[in-house]
Amino acid sequence: MNDETKKTIYRNMLRIRRFEEQIFEVYTGGLMHGLAHLYIGEEAVAVGVCSALRDDDYITSTHRGHGHCVAKGGNLDQMMAEVLGRVTGYCRGKGGSMHIADMSLGILGANGIVGGGFGIATGAALSAKLRKTDQVAVCFFGDGASNQGVFFEVMNTASIWDLPVVYVCENNQYGEYTATDSVTAGDTIADRAKPFGIPSSTIDGNDVVIVHETAAAAVAGAREGKGPTLIECMTYRHRGHHVGDPGDGYRSEEERQAWQDKDPITTFRARLVDEGIDAEDLDGIDAAVQEEVADAVESAAGAPYPDVEEATHHVFA
Amino acid sequence: MNDETKKTIYRNMLRIRRFEEQIFEVYTGGLMHGLAHLYIGEEAVAVGVCSALRDDDYITSTHRGHGHCVAKGGNLDQMMAEVLGRVTGYCRGKGGSMHIADMSLGILGANGIVGGGFGIATGAALSAKLRKTDQVAVCFFGDGASNQGVFFEVMNTASIWDLPVVYVCENNQYGEYTATDSVTAGDTIADRAKPFGIPSSTIDGNDVVIVHETAAAAVAGAREGKGPTLIECMTYRHRGHHVGDPGDGYRSEEERQAWQDKDPITTFRARLVDEGIDAEDLDGIDAAVQEEVADAVESAAGAPYPDVEEATHHVFA
Amino acid sequence: MSSPEREITFGEAVKEAIATEMRRDELVILMGEDVGAAGSVFKILLGLHEEFGPDRVIDTPIAEAGYVGLGVGAALTGMRPIVDIMFGDFMALAMDQIVNQAAKLRYMSGGQATVPLTIRATMGAGRSSAAQHSQSLHAWASHIPGLKVVVPSTPADVLGLFPTAVRDDNPVLFFEDKMMYAVKGTAPETVDPIPFGVADVKREGSDVTLIATSSMVLVAFAAAETLADDGISCEIVDPRTMVPLDTDTLVQSASKTGHAVIIDEGCRSFGVGAELASVVYEGAFDYLDAPIVRLGAMDVPVPFTKPLEDATIPNETDVVRAVKEMLG
Amino acid sequence: MSSPEREITFGEAVKEAIATEMRRDELVILMGEDVGAAGSVFKILLGLHEEFGPDRVIDTPIAEAGYVGLGVGAALTGMRPIVDIMFGDFMALAMDQIVNQAAKLRYMSGGQATVPLTIRATMGAGRSSAAQHSQSLHAWASHIPGLKVVVPSTPADVLGLFPTAVRDDNPVLFFEDKMMYAVKGTAPETVDPIPFGVADVKREGSDVTLIATSSMVLVAFAAAETLADDGISCEIVDPRTMVPLDTDTLVQSASKTGHAVIIDEGCRSFGVGAELASVVYEGAFDYLDAPIVRLGAMDVPVPFTKPLEDATIPNETDVVRAVKEMLG
Ligand SMILES: Cc1ncc(C[n+]2csc(CCOP(=O)(O)OP(=O)(O)O)c2C)c(N)n1
Ligand SMILES: Cc1ncc(C[n+]2csc(CCOP(=O)(O)OP(=O)(O)O)c2C)c(N)n1
Ligand SMILES: [Mg+2]
Ligand SMILES: [Mg+2]
């Protein structure tokens, strides 16, 4: 990984972090309607994986989707406008946080159905294979989603048809307020790929380099026709399940602190500095990102809501 | 296994075989409406497993359900009457072949939905556990059903809650006209239990003794609170997918012959004779079964259809 | 009955009704995602887990088909499970269990099986939750023989109808509009079970019948107040259960007033409003002075952004306008 | 158009329509259980696998949610998949994919996404297949914004409507009554695509309008013949698509005759008949001389045994009786 790549990765993780912090602000400030699920603490997964993708590769995302969208190249202005329900948003305000999509970047959408991306990503992989485009599809999903039956249905199918799809599990130890262990049998989620003959591994999801390298190998394999893989990334959400949840109570202070100490961004920054990258360069990135995010909020907050007539648009093509 | 048990097992396998042969007769004779799925060739699975069960244990069955019902003690008269749609049938003619049930024997029903028994059997196991009855539930299902997502959902749940359920896969190498291999990833279906920490094995499903012993151990474990198991029984259906399918074309003559040679009944009979059981005793069983089955057809064919008013009965309790 | 009245929210009524049934009958259990210590994502179930413990208030994996299926199996074998579908939209993942299994097992078995399963599901838009967390899908279940369907509109009705659901030997879909959880109402200290299939005339009137379901009853009340100022007298009829449906009460009211407006939050087309209208036409044809007006949600996926979302749901203004046009 | 006529069965029409679309556009693929070499369990697709090969006529595992989901993903990314649901009852396993994903992706994305997915599903009782293989569930899909719903009644309509489905940029549910596969009809040698939302007046008449869907059109024809002998002239209107619905044609016909009977094979209650009746009432209120009669399947799970099954489906006698009572 050269310095430029490192900085880009650093920058993208930061963009997610700062964007999400702003989401929390607009929520508490009463600027947004509804809820949003923050990705803070899990940035290394989205960025590690998406930095291994081509622009025309596909991803499917989750209800906790901002990170994936940013990492795949999503525009912060349009994202923030969408979260605020404005007509300048990615979905003209009709989707909101849980449905941000950018078809031009292969972002096939965040999804409000836990496990909703499984079929879509695997179908996109089938499509890529049939159209012979050598595109790859990545399916992000949570530990909770790994208990949905359709996960196994698509793994079986992807395996028999050798589809170019990478399943990326973000195991953040909880599904809502329920600890993963208490509802998820077996040792690892990675094991769930094995009966289908799908290679899998469980990795440190807070180490963006490991994530990147593991994903790059999986993506390259998929592109070469070697079929699907599953990567389980161990990580943690620093915040609550959604912006309205303080995130404590069901999680010990100790546990939360331990993961704070493993923050993917601060640890990566320290490493970059160790590896000789100028701290000032990184500060410069910080400042630029801060500005980019502030601009996004400002432009979004100033944008209009869609006209009421838009309610009936886009039901059908 | 003492001689009495051996003879009972032999008798029950034969009862299934002869019953099914009669189903084919009534079908070709135009006496029944609709279709039925014959179990011929797979008798060792149902009988091996059910002979390890208590009367108050539960089973869920499949579209290919006659064998399970007979093995769990079902009454042939009521079964045949049901297949012929008569009011004296198990379901008063309203269910037919695919829905035969005998709640008094714990037969929670054949099922027309491939995979339809997974939730029911696992829920029955939960019920047994909560009511502290030490009943066990057995879920019969096919290789095809092992690709339905709900299979994995219930295995996960049964594992985390240590439910007394035994999943019995009848791997007869085909789902309808499609070879199992072509749509089913991985080496064995038994492997699919592993990521959930559920013990599993693949066994010769045509050897009724092996099936019985494996099932007995699984059932005993479940009863003692050791949780679920999965048993994959390798077997073959001699006939077509249903009575109207000759069963050739998609299966080679060679393959079919090879399995004919491993017929679970003739091999078991030979073994019993080897083990010193009088062939005449077995002939006597044959004759008695033949008569029982003939009687079932006769009584069913003579029974009336339900009155048309019955169409509106039993929608609600 | 003159048991003293008290104030209670819709959400509190749900919890009280569950608790009462669980105390009464230990075969009653509650299963669903985060129904345990978390007290549901709507927080309305807080306390049940403490009182009844994890064996009876059971957190399930995120696997709607699986755990509804477990509910069917448990119901079939002696339990009386209450199964929780957090957002009614997720029913779509469990339709096979609900429709092909729960609804049909009794009939297919010729009356041998009973499936005393209660499925609680939320419905309703209004929370800026967008298209996958806002649907009102009670029309689907109402179309399936073997299912009973409850759409309560007040805390008191929840307290009366929920026990009926749990004690019913058939699968019952109990739809709770999540926008009403915080809504207060009065209820007697102890509430007798309310039988299914009995519509409630919630307000008497003479000019027009407003047939409203679930939270739309509140909309109907608001409209009725406004219309009263204009001298228009509205009768509000709440069917309370879609299946069984109290056709008689609907027909009688519409025959009396000669006018009917139906208000339901499901999508208008092919929604329950069509059935309600049809039975009223069939029974009151000679008494109707004008075509029935059906108000329902716009035939669009529920949009996220507030101004659009609000526009898709029938509101007081829509009802007032419909009534005035009809009578004018 | 005077292209020469020929005889063709409903099932042959389905195959021909699929083949034609697959020849026309290589992005069209067909996926489902045993659609390949087996030619479907109904054997109507024999030959497609040979012609188009296993990459385009794809046997899937038994996993309805999974492979419908794959269809959604493939449609979203440039393919035009046709997905086969062997028995419409199994739609229940894929409702999340159909309703929460396929139907809503375009709207939720603010118009970015297109989902040109055709889902073929069978419907209809009559084969002694019992309650899990006989349902007609088109009412569910018709209630969901974002889905188009086709219920063809003749081979010629299949030949015209199927290309429209495949070429449509939206998810389309195409319901085939499996009892009609062997039914013959005539059709032009080449059939132009028939636009959605155009009802077909299949028989002109003056006394009563029979609005019939799918195989019930055949029942309506049989009844019309019988009634003609009694001097009663029936107009038969086939809406052909539930969504979009050609309300105008239904209203015009009912306004002309003053009488309408609706015949659909879904369960009567909360079925599509309620919507069809409602739109006719709404548009023809002043012209109707009697309440509309809705005929649908009995509100029971479909029973296995032939005498009972037959009794649950609307038949010629029911229609004749309804019309005579209405006119008498
Ligand atoms: C089908 C479905 N069931 C339930 C929910 C409610 N829900 C939203 S997020 C969530 C937890 C998901 O957990 P996980 O997959 O681990 O993702 P995380 O939130 O931890 O990122 C649940 C249960 C849903 N949105 N969809
Ligand atoms: C949900 C569902 N999908 C499809 C079918 C149609 N179908 C009936 S039997 C069958 C094959 C089942 O294969 P398997 O589970 O191996 O059982 P087998 O018939 O071999 O005993 C299929 C696809 C069905 N009944 N239910
Ligand atoms: Mg999680
Ligand atoms: Mg099989």
PDB file of C-alpha atoms in Angstrom, chain A residues 33-35 82-86 92-99 111-114 144-145 147-148 175-178 183 305-308 310-312 315, chain C residues 33-34 38 40-41 43 59-65 86 89-90 93 127-133 298-308 311-312:
ATOM      1  CA  HIS A  33     -37.062  13.340  10.786  1.00  0.00           C
ATOM      2  CA  GLY A  34     -37.036   9.695  11.722  1.00  0.00           C
ATOM      3  CA  LEU A  35     -33.965   7.829  12.837  1.00  0.00           C
ATOM      4  CA  GLU A  82     -31.301  12.619   1.617  1.00  0.00           C
ATOM      5  CA  VAL A  83     -31.041  12.112   5.344  1.00  0.00           C
ATOM      6  CA  LEU A  84     -32.752  15.462   5.775  1.00  0.00           C
ATOM      7  CA  GLY A  85     -35.441  14.504   3.299  1.00  0.00           C
ATOM      8  CA  ARG A  86     -34.594  17.163   0.747  1.00  0.00           C
ATOM      9  CA  ARG A  92     -35.142  13.115  -3.757  1.00  0.00           C
ATOM     10  CA  GLY A  93     -35.942  12.695  -0.085  1.00  0.00           C
ATOM     11  CA  LYS A  94     -38.110   9.674  -0.687  1.00  0.00           C
ATOM     12  CA  GLY A  95     -35.749   7.071   0.692  1.00  0.00           C
ATOM     13  CA  GLY A  96     -34.027   8.663   3.637  1.00  0.00           C
ATOM     14  CA  SER A  97     -31.094   7.256   5.558  1.00  0.00           C
ATOM     15  CA  MET A  98     -32.149   3.638   5.122  1.00  0.00           C
ATOM     16  CA  HIS A  99     -32.468   3.712   1.355  1.00  0.00           C
ATOM     17  CA  ASN A 111     -31.870  -1.552   2.906  1.00  0.00           C
ATOM     18  CA  GLY A 112     -34.345  -1.452   5.749  1.00  0.00           C
ATOM     19  CA  ILE A 113     -34.887  -5.186   5.710  1.00  0.00           C
ATOM     20  CA  VAL A 114     -32.253  -7.010   7.722  1.00  0.00           C
ATOM     21  CA  GLY A 144     -27.958 -10.299  13.110  1.00  0.00           C
ATOM     22  CA  ALA A 145     -28.655 -10.711   9.412  1.00  0.00           C
ATOM     23  CA  ASN A 147     -29.591 -15.601  11.073  1.00  0.00           C
ATOM     24  CA  GLN A 148     -31.926 -14.854   8.171  1.00  0.00           C
ATOM     25  CA  GLY A 175     -28.282  -6.883  16.730  1.00  0.00           C
ATOM     26  CA  GLU A 176     -30.190  -3.968  18.187  1.00  0.00           C
ATOM     27  CA  TYR A 177     -30.167  -4.608  21.948  1.00  0.00           C
ATOM     28  CA  THR A 178     -29.469  -8.311  21.773  1.00  0.00           C
ATOM     29  CA  VAL A 183     -29.127 -15.649  19.390  1.00  0.00           C
ATOM     30  CA  TYR A 305     -38.276  19.506   0.392  1.00  0.00           C
ATOM     31  CA  PRO A 306     -39.756  17.897  -2.684  1.00  0.00           C
ATOM     32  CA  ASP A 307     -43.083  19.229  -3.874  1.00  0.00           C
ATOM     33  CA  VAL A 308     -45.986  17.240  -2.583  1.00  0.00           C
ATOM     34  CA  GLU A 310     -43.615  14.125  -6.089  1.00  0.00           C
ATOM     35  CA  ALA A 311     -45.307  11.662  -3.781  1.00  0.00           C
ATOM     36  CA  THR A 312     -46.836  10.007  -6.814  1.00  0.00           C
ATOM     37  CA  VAL A 315     -43.853   4.433  -8.412  1.00  0.00           C
TER      38      VAL A 315
ATOM     39  CA  GLU C  33     -36.960  -9.794  18.305  1.00  0.00           C
ATOM     40  CA  ASP C  34     -35.963  -7.700  21.306  1.00  0.00           C
ATOM     41  CA  ALA C  38     -35.161  -4.308  25.650  1.00  0.00           C
ATOM     42  CA  SER C  40     -39.338  -4.065  22.210  1.00  0.00           C
ATOM     43  CA  VAL C  41     -37.913  -1.329  20.039  1.00  0.00           C
ATOM     44  CA  LYS C  43     -40.236   0.160  24.577  1.00  0.00           C
ATOM     45  CA  ASP C  59     -35.774 -12.990  22.396  1.00  0.00           C
ATOM     46  CA  THR C  60     -35.506 -14.656  19.019  1.00  0.00           C
ATOM     47  CA  PRO C  61     -32.881 -14.448  16.318  1.00  0.00           C
ATOM     48  CA  ILE C  62     -33.712 -12.155  13.408  1.00  0.00           C
ATOM     49  CA  ALA C  63     -35.492 -14.844  11.460  1.00  0.00           C
ATOM     50  CA  GLU C  64     -39.148 -14.021  10.997  1.00  0.00           C
ATOM     51  CA  ALA C  65     -40.085 -17.136   9.049  1.00  0.00           C
ATOM     52  CA  MET C  86     -41.742  -5.604  15.053  1.00  0.00           C
ATOM     53  CA  ASP C  89     -43.713  -4.971   6.822  1.00  0.00           C
ATOM     54  CA  PHE C  90     -41.650  -7.944   8.034  1.00  0.00           C
ATOM     55  CA  LEU C  93     -40.902 -12.742   5.402  1.00  0.00           C
ATOM     56  CA  ARG C 127     -42.659   8.089  11.758  1.00  0.00           C
ATOM     57  CA  SER C 128     -40.517   8.979   8.742  1.00  0.00           C
ATOM     58  CA  SER C 129     -39.463   5.375   8.553  1.00  0.00           C
ATOM     59  CA  ALA C 130     -39.890   5.062   4.787  1.00  0.00           C
ATOM     60  CA  ALA C 131     -41.289   2.348   2.599  1.00  0.00           C
ATOM     61  CA  GLN C 132     -40.116  -0.790   4.393  1.00  0.00           C
ATOM     62  CA  HIS C 133     -41.179   0.231   7.905  1.00  0.00           C
ATOM     63  CA  MET C 298     -52.065   6.814  -1.608  1.00  0.00           C
ATOM     64  CA  ASP C 299     -51.066   3.971  -3.873  1.00  0.00           C
ATOM     65  CA  VAL C 300     -47.372   4.672  -3.430  1.00  0.00           C
ATOM     66  CA  PRO C 301     -44.631   3.156  -1.297  1.00  0.00           C
ATOM     67  CA  VAL C 302     -44.493   5.283   1.842  1.00  0.00           C
ATOM     68  CA  PRO C 303     -42.037   8.122   1.207  1.00  0.00           C
ATOM     69  CA  PHE C 304     -39.467   9.076   3.820  1.00  0.00           C
ATOM     70  CA  THR C 305     -39.619  12.826   3.834  1.00  0.00           C
ATOM     71  CA  LYS C 306     -42.212  14.218   6.175  1.00  0.00           C
ATOM     72  CA  PRO C 307     -44.153  16.489   3.815  1.00  0.00           C
ATOM     73  CA  LEU C 308     -44.592  13.666   1.344  1.00  0.00           C
ATOM     74  CA  ALA C 311     -49.587  13.679   2.148  1.00  0.00           C
ATOM     75  CA  THR C 312     -49.990   9.971   1.593  1.00  0.00           C
TER      76      THR C 312
END
